[in-house]
Coordinates of C-alpha atoms in Angstrom, one line a residue:
X30 CA -8.4 -4.3 -4.6
X31 CA -5.9 -7.1 -4.7
X32 CA -3.2 -7.6 -2.1
X33 CA -0.6 -10.4 -2.3
X34 CA 2.4 -11.1 -0.1
X35 CA 5.1 -11.6 -2.7
X36 CA 8.2 -12.2 -0.6
X37 CA 9.3 -12.1 3.1
X38 CA 12.2 -12.9 5.3
X39 CA 12.5 -16.7 5.6
X40 CA 11.4 -17.8 9.0
X41 CA 10.6 -14.3 10.1
X42 CA 9.6 -15.1 13.7
X43 CA 12.8 -17.2 14.2
X44 CA 14.9 -14.4 12.7
X45 CA 13.4 -11.9 15.2
X46 CA 13.8 -14.3 18.1
X47 CA 17.5 -14.8 17.1
X48 CA 18.0 -11.1 17.2
X49 CA 16.4 -11.0 20.7
X50 CA 18.5 -13.9 21.9
X51 CA 21.7 -12.2 20.8
X52 CA 20.7 -9.2 22.8
X53 CA 19.8 -11.0 26.0
X54 CA 21.7 -14.3 26.1
X55 CA 25.3 -15.4 25.9
X56 CA 25.0 -16.5 22.3
X57 CA 27.3 -15.9 19.3
X58 CA 26.6 -15.8 15.6
X59 CA 27.4 -19.4 15.0
X60 CA 24.9 -20.6 17.7
X61 CA 22.3 -17.9 17.8
X62 CA 19.8 -19.9 15.8
X63 CA 20.3 -23.1 17.8
X64 CA 17.6 -24.3 20.2
X65 CA 15.0 -21.8 18.9
X66 CA 12.1 -24.2 19.0
X67 CA 8.6 -22.9 18.3
X68 CA 8.0 -22.5 22.0
X69 CA 11.3 -20.6 22.7
X70 CA 10.7 -18.4 19.6
X71 CA 7.3 -17.5 20.9
X72 CA 8.7 -16.8 24.3
X73 CA 11.3 -14.3 22.9
X74 CA 8.6 -12.6 20.8
X75 CA 6.3 -12.3 23.9
X76 CA 9.2 -10.8 25.9
X77 CA 10.0 -8.2 23.2
X78 CA 6.3 -7.2 23.2
X79 CA 6.0 -7.0 27.0
X80 CA 9.1 -4.7 27.4
X81 CA 8.5 -2.7 24.3
X82 CA 11.9 -3.6 22.7
X83 CA 11.0 -3.1 19.0
X84 CA 14.3 -2.9 17.2
X85 CA 14.7 -6.7 16.8
X86 CA 11.5 -7.0 14.8
X87 CA 13.0 -4.8 12.1
X88 CA 15.0 -7.8 10.9
X89 CA 11.9 -9.3 9.3
X90 CA 10.7 -7.6 6.1
X91 CA 7.6 -8.2 3.9
X92 CA 7.0 -7.3 0.3
X93 CA 3.5 -6.8 -1.0
X94 CA 2.0 -6.6 -4.5
X95 CA -0.9 -4.2 -4.5
X96 CA -3.3 -3.2 -7.3
X97 CA -6.8 -1.9 -7.8
X98 CA -6.1 1.1 -5.4
X99 CA -6.5 4.8 -6.1
X100 CA -3.9 7.5 -6.6
X101 CA -5.5 9.0 -3.5
X102 CA -4.4 6.0 -1.5
X103 CA -0.9 6.3 -3.0
X104 CA -0.6 9.8 -1.5
X105 CA -1.5 8.4 1.9
X106 CA 0.6 5.2 2.0
X107 CA 3.8 7.0 1.0
X108 CA 3.5 9.1 4.1
X109 CA 4.8 5.9 5.8
X110 CA 8.4 6.8 4.9
X111 CA 10.3 3.8 6.5
X112 CA 9.3 1.7 3.5
X113 CA 10.1 1.1 -0.2
X114 CA 7.7 1.7 -3.0
X115 CA 7.7 0.9 -6.7
X116 CA 4.7 2.3 -8.5
X117 CA 3.5 1.9 -12.1
X118 CA 4.4 5.1 -13.8
X119 CA 1.9 7.3 -15.7
X120 CA 4.8 8.8 -17.5
X121 CA 5.7 5.6 -19.2
X122 CA 2.4 3.6 -19.2
X123 CA -0.4 5.1 -21.2
X124 CA -3.7 5.2 -19.3
X125 CA -5.9 3.9 -22.1
X126 CA -9.4 3.2 -20.7
X127 CA -8.0 3.8 -17.2
X128 CA -9.4 1.8 -14.3
X129 CA -10.7 3.7 -11.3
X130 CA -11.8 3.2 -7.7
X131 CA -15.5 3.9 -7.1
X132 CA -16.1 4.9 -3.4
X133 CA -18.8 2.8 -1.7
X134 CA -20.6 5.9 -0.5
X135 CA -20.9 7.2 -4.0
X136 CA -21.8 3.8 -5.4
X137 CA -24.8 3.3 -3.1
X138 CA -26.5 6.6 -4.3
X139 CA -27.7 6.2 -7.9
X140 CA -27.5 9.9 -8.7
X141 CA -24.0 10.2 -7.2
X142 CA -22.8 7.1 -9.0
X143 CA -24.1 8.4 -12.4
X144 CA -22.3 11.7 -11.8
X145 CA -19.1 10.0 -10.8
X146 CA -19.1 7.7 -13.9
X147 CA -19.8 10.6 -16.1
X148 CA -16.8 12.4 -14.7
X149 CA -14.6 9.4 -15.3
X150 CA -15.7 9.3 -18.9
X151 CA -15.0 13.0 -19.3
X152 CA -11.6 12.6 -17.8
X153 CA -10.7 9.8 -20.1
X154 CA -11.9 11.8 -23.1
X155 CA -9.9 14.9 -22.0
X156 CA -6.8 12.7 -21.4
X157 CA -7.0 11.1 -24.9
X158 CA -7.6 14.4 -26.6
X159 CA -4.7 16.1 -24.8
X160 CA -2.5 13.2 -25.6
X161 CA -3.4 13.4 -29.3
X162 CA -2.9 17.1 -29.6
X163 CA 0.4 17.1 -27.7
X164 CA 1.7 14.0 -29.5
X165 CA 1.0 15.6 -32.9
X166 CA 2.8 18.8 -31.9
X167 CA 5.8 17.0 -30.4
X168 CA 6.1 14.7 -33.5
X169 CA 6.3 17.7 -35.9
X170 CA 9.0 19.2 -33.8
X171 CA 11.0 16.0 -33.7
X172 CA 10.6 15.3 -37.4
X173 CA 11.8 18.9 -38.1
X174 CA 14.8 18.2 -35.9
X175 CA 15.8 15.3 -38.0
X176 CA 14.2 12.3 -36.1
X177 CA 13.0 9.4 -38.2
X178 CA 9.3 8.6 -38.3
X179 CA 9.3 5.7 -35.8
X180 CA 11.6 7.4 -33.3
X181 CA 9.6 10.6 -33.5
X182 CA 6.3 8.8 -32.9
X183 CA 7.7 7.0 -29.9
X184 CA 9.3 10.0 -28.3
X185 CA 6.3 12.2 -29.0
X186 CA 3.9 9.8 -27.3
X187 CA 6.1 9.7 -24.2
X188 CA 6.2 13.5 -24.0
X189 CA 2.5 13.7 -24.6
X190 CA 1.4 11.4 -21.8
X191 CA 3.8 12.9 -19.4
X192 CA 1.7 16.1 -19.5
X193 CA -1.7 14.7 -20.3
X194 CA -1.7 12.7 -17.1
X195 CA -2.3 15.9 -15.1
X196 CA -5.9 15.7 -16.1
X197 CA -6.4 12.2 -14.6
X198 CA -8.4 12.0 -11.3
X199 CA -7.4 10.8 -7.8
X200 CA -9.7 7.9 -8.5
X201 CA -7.4 6.6 -11.2
X202 CA -6.3 3.1 -10.2
X203 CA -2.6 2.2 -9.7
X204 CA -0.4 -0.7 -9.0
X205 CA 2.6 -0.9 -6.7
X206 CA 5.0 -3.0 -4.7
X207 CA 5.6 -2.1 -1.1
X208 CA 8.2 -3.4 1.3
X209 CA 8.1 -2.7 5.1
X210 CA 9.9 -4.3 8.0
X211 CA 7.8 -5.7 10.8
X212 CA 8.2 -2.7 13.1
X213 CA 7.0 -0.3 10.4
X214 CA 4.1 -2.6 9.7
X215 CA 3.1 -2.5 13.3
X216 CA 3.1 1.2 13.1
X217 CA 1.2 1.1 9.8
X218 CA -1.5 -1.2 11.2
X219 CA -1.8 0.9 14.4
X220 CA -2.7 4.0 12.3
X221 CA -4.5 2.5 9.3
X222 CA -6.5 -0.3 10.9
X223 CA -8.2 2.2 13.1
X224 CA -11.9 3.0 12.3
X225 CA -10.9 6.7 11.9
X226 CA -8.5 5.9 9.0
X227 CA -9.9 6.6 5.5
X228 CA -11.9 3.6 4.2
X229 CA -9.7 2.6 1.3
X230 CA -6.3 2.5 3.2
X231 CA -8.1 0.8 6.1
X232 CA -9.3 -1.9 3.8
X233 CA -5.7 -2.2 2.4
X234 CA -4.2 -2.4 5.9
X235 CA -6.6 -5.2 6.9
X236 CA -5.7 -7.2 3.8
X237 CA -2.0 -6.7 4.5
X238 CA -2.5 -7.8 8.1
X239 CA -4.2 -11.0 7.0
X240 CA -1.3 -11.8 4.7
X241 CA 1.4 -11.4 7.3
X242 CA -0.6 -13.2 10.0
X243 CA -0.7 -16.2 7.7
X244 CA 3.2 -16.5 7.7
X245 CA 4.0 -14.9 11.1
X246 CA 1.0 -15.3 13.4
X247 CA 2.8 -14.9 16.7
X248 CA 4.7 -11.9 15.6
X249 CA 1.6 -10.1 14.5
X250 CA -0.9 -11.5 17.0
X251 CA -1.4 -8.1 18.7
X252 CA -1.1 -6.0 15.5
X253 CA -4.0 -3.7 14.7
X254 CA -5.5 -0.5 16.1
X255 CA -4.3 0.7 19.5
X256 CA -7.7 -0.1 21.1
X257 CA -6.9 -3.8 20.9
X258 CA -4.5 -3.6 23.8
X259 CA -5.6 -0.5 25.7
X260 CA -7.9 2.5 25.7
X261 CA -8.6 4.3 22.5
X262 CA -6.1 7.2 22.1
X263 CA -8.4 9.2 19.8
X264 CA -10.1 11.0 22.7
X265 CA -13.2 13.0 21.6
X266 CA -12.7 11.7 18.0
X267 CA -13.0 8.0 19.1
X268 CA -15.4 5.9 17.0
X269 CA -16.8 4.6 20.3
X270 CA -16.8 1.0 19.0
X271 CA -13.7 -0.5 20.7
X272 CA -15.6 -3.6 21.8
X273 CA -16.7 -4.4 18.2
X274 CA -13.2 -3.6 16.9
X275 CA -11.6 -6.0 19.3
X276 CA -14.1 -8.7 18.4
X277 CA -13.4 -8.2 14.7
X278 CA -9.6 -8.4 15.0
X279 CA -9.8 -11.4 17.3
X280 CA -11.2 -13.5 14.5
X281 CA -9.1 -11.9 11.7

């Protein structure tokens, strides 16, 4: 897995503080950024956190480049709908010798790992065979319809991989860009940094949190699972490790 913060709102903490200042002080657009020292910026952010006023933090957004994650993760992260996603298409990009994500629990058991790798090899073979069969059939139809050789080959391959991709597994790796504002990121971290989140998206959430903390440490100082700032909300399903979780995120 590789996670990189590609872009973000310039001076994200100051931008959020300016929005808060406009809400609560006699400021106008020309002066709203004036006097926002590091200390005053922190004060505004602390105030927003203490009273639960979250809309000002929506003014800061963050764009991540993510790769080496599975299509299974893609299905999970896109449930966070207040976000923008651009994903490498399996319709237009041929999965030749496709990369895949090997779950740790499978990797640590030799028999399970062997079975998993064999399945990946079989999926690759089925994908390539289906692509070849479909491409040949589509090319014949296109040539018969008057397409020239080069055009027919290009269009036939695109049509072939569009349907051959249905045989690819959830483990198939993908690449994406994802943009979220700070409020949605807080929500994302609350759900996905929790020990009860699935291991892959939890690992992604931790890496994303590290990235934003590097550029907006005060804004995200309390970000993470709910047990960092209160009792675990999971009830009987709690992992029972709140103390260890708090210690981990304290040093993140």
